[in-house]
């Protein structure tokens, strides 16, 4: 089978497409014929060797897939050959086939196409965990999403809207701001030309926003925190723009909070609670309360270039690789 391979940790451009043996499902596993694989920032971090844990090289990256089960291992009875499923596989997804534990292969909700199904679990799972479980976002509160035109940001906009919040989006390009508005944001901020703190406070009625969802970090962090109102919560999602130095005096003022969000680590050690979270996510999708945008599809051979564009923050929305 064809697969993208990390021979040595490095930039996306160092990845290659190779022929690899097709995996066989072991006891309790199923094999998924990959029809689409979501492209996520974590895939590039892992391939560079900068993630909190590193697979042994060589390995196949790709942490999120959707497709059809074409083989099952011994002892599997809840999943059958022919089932349409999505799965978070950790790595191995940028290939024509991947094996996962049977309980990781979840039925794709009716009405959700395969390409979109390959992009919802990580982005929307992070958004639901962060906004509902970590921030306790309430109906009628205000939410500011940074990096709102990327896949993670668009999912947060959609989740915030579904939870009844007034959502504002901040993004660097007109295309990304338009995508965020289409996803349900009530207003968009161009933080390359507008004062983020001032504009966000204006949109929130002058008192500051209740929750900030920040996958960017870097220079955006301080202005974001200053935009928070009384008892505002600043969610630390990621560091695409670098790890910021947070001014703790701004946390003290107005009783603000900085809230860490590590859904992956939590899910690993709380599998039963995470299963409830994922079931809630799939139910929201099935009920039509969430509206994920369709991703842009690329050939498997384009994977290294797509990952490079993601790292450079040149992509709008989500992307999938189609083996």
Coordinates of C-alpha atoms in Angstrom, one line a residue, residues 146-307:
X146 CA -8.5 33.4 17.6
X147 CA -7.2 31.7 14.5
X148 CA -10.9 31.4 13.6
X149 CA -10.4 30.6 9.9
X150 CA -8.4 27.4 10.5
X151 CA -9.9 24.0 11.1
X152 CA -9.6 24.2 14.9
X153 CA -10.9 27.7 15.0
X154 CA -13.9 27.1 12.8
X155 CA -14.9 24.1 14.9
X156 CA -14.7 26.3 18.0
X157 CA -16.9 28.9 16.3
X158 CA -19.5 26.2 15.5
X159 CA -19.4 24.6 18.9
X160 CA -19.7 28.0 20.6
X161 CA -22.7 28.9 18.5
X162 CA -24.3 25.5 19.2
X163 CA -23.9 26.1 23.0
X164 CA -25.7 29.4 22.7
X165 CA -22.8 31.8 23.0
X166 CA -22.3 35.1 21.1
X167 CA -19.3 34.3 19.0
X168 CA -16.7 36.7 17.7
X169 CA -13.9 35.6 15.3
X170 CA -10.4 36.9 14.9
X171 CA -8.4 36.0 11.8
X172 CA -5.6 37.4 9.6
X173 CA -7.2 37.3 6.1
X174 CA -10.5 38.2 4.6
X175 CA -11.0 34.6 3.4
X176 CA -10.6 33.3 6.9
X177 CA -12.9 35.9 8.4
X178 CA -15.5 35.1 5.8
X179 CA -15.2 31.4 6.6
X180 CA -15.7 32.2 10.3
X181 CA -18.8 34.3 9.7
X182 CA -20.2 31.5 7.5
X183 CA -19.6 29.1 10.4
X184 CA -21.7 31.2 12.8
X185 CA -19.6 34.0 14.1
X186 CA -21.5 37.3 14.7
X187 CA -18.6 39.5 13.9
X188 CA -15.0 39.2 12.7
X189 CA -11.9 41.1 13.8
X190 CA -8.9 41.7 11.5
X191 CA -6.1 41.6 14.1
X192 CA -3.5 42.7 11.5
X193 CA -5.1 46.2 11.3
X194 CA -7.5 46.4 14.3
X195 CA -6.6 46.6 18.0
X196 CA -7.8 43.2 19.2
X197 CA -8.4 44.2 22.8
X198 CA -10.3 47.4 21.9
X199 CA -12.4 45.8 19.2
X200 CA -13.3 42.7 21.2
X201 CA -14.4 44.8 24.2
X202 CA -16.5 46.9 21.9
X203 CA -18.2 43.8 20.4
X204 CA -18.9 42.5 23.9
X205 CA -20.7 45.7 24.9
X206 CA -17.7 47.4 26.5
X207 CA -17.2 45.1 29.4
X208 CA -14.9 42.5 27.9
X209 CA -15.5 39.0 26.6
X210 CA -16.3 36.0 28.8
X211 CA -14.2 33.3 27.1
X212 CA -11.2 33.4 24.7
X213 CA -10.3 30.3 22.7
X214 CA -6.6 30.6 21.7
X215 CA -4.8 28.1 19.5
X216 CA -2.3 30.7 18.4
X217 CA -0.4 31.9 21.4
X218 CA 2.6 34.1 20.6
X219 CA 2.1 37.8 20.4
X220 CA -1.7 37.4 20.5
X221 CA -1.9 36.2 24.1
X222 CA -1.5 39.4 26.1
X223 CA -3.9 41.4 24.0
X224 CA -6.4 38.6 24.3
X225 CA -6.2 38.4 28.0
X226 CA -6.6 42.2 28.3
X227 CA -9.9 41.8 26.3
X228 CA -11.4 39.6 29.0
X229 CA -14.1 40.9 31.3
X230 CA -14.8 40.1 35.0
X231 CA -14.2 36.4 35.7
X232 CA -13.2 35.9 32.1
X233 CA -11.6 32.6 31.0
X234 CA -8.6 32.4 28.7
X235 CA -8.3 28.9 27.1
X236 CA -4.8 27.7 26.2
X237 CA -5.4 25.5 23.1
X238 CA -2.0 25.6 21.3
X239 CA 1.0 27.5 20.2
X240 CA 1.0 27.9 16.5
X241 CA 2.5 31.4 17.0
X242 CA 4.9 30.4 19.7
X243 CA 4.6 29.9 23.5
X244 CA 3.7 33.3 25.1
X245 CA 4.8 34.9 28.3
X246 CA 1.5 35.6 30.2
X247 CA 1.4 38.8 32.3
X248 CA 0.1 37.5 35.6
X249 CA -1.0 40.9 36.8
X250 CA -3.6 40.8 34.0
X251 CA -4.8 37.5 35.4
X252 CA -5.2 38.9 38.8
X253 CA -7.1 42.0 37.6
X254 CA -10.8 41.4 37.2
X255 CA -10.5 37.9 38.6
X256 CA -9.5 36.3 35.2
X257 CA -8.5 32.7 34.8
X258 CA -6.0 30.9 32.5
X259 CA -7.3 27.4 31.7
X260 CA -5.2 24.7 30.2
X261 CA -6.8 22.4 27.6
X262 CA -5.1 19.1 26.9
X263 CA -7.9 16.9 25.6
X264 CA -5.6 14.2 24.2
X265 CA -3.9 13.6 27.5
X266 CA -7.2 13.7 29.4
X267 CA -8.8 11.3 27.0
X268 CA -5.9 8.8 27.3
X269 CA -6.4 8.5 31.1
X270 CA -10.2 8.9 31.2
X271 CA -11.4 6.7 28.4
X272 CA -14.9 6.2 29.8
X273 CA -15.5 9.9 30.2
X274 CA -14.0 10.6 26.8
X275 CA -16.4 8.0 25.2
X276 CA -19.3 10.0 26.7
X277 CA -17.8 13.2 25.2
X278 CA -17.4 11.7 21.8
X279 CA -20.9 10.2 21.9
X280 CA -22.2 13.7 22.7
X281 CA -20.3 15.1 19.8
X282 CA -21.7 12.5 17.4
X283 CA -25.2 13.1 18.7
X284 CA -24.9 16.9 18.1
X285 CA -23.7 16.1 14.6
X286 CA -26.6 13.7 14.0
X287 CA -29.1 16.2 15.4
X288 CA -27.8 18.9 13.0
X289 CA -26.8 21.2 15.7
X290 CA -23.2 21.3 14.4
X291 CA -22.4 22.2 10.9
X292 CA -18.8 21.3 10.0
X293 CA -17.6 22.8 6.7
X294 CA -16.5 20.5 3.9
X295 CA -12.7 20.1 3.8
X296 CA -10.5 20.6 0.7
X297 CA -9.3 17.2 -0.6
X298 CA -5.7 16.6 -1.8
X299 CA -4.0 13.5 -3.1
X300 CA -1.8 11.5 -0.8
X301 CA 1.3 12.6 -2.7
X302 CA 0.4 16.3 -1.9
X303 CA 0.6 15.5 1.9
X304 CA 4.0 17.0 2.6
X305 CA 3.1 20.3 0.8
X306 CA -0.3 20.5 2.6
X307 CA 1.4 20.0 6.0

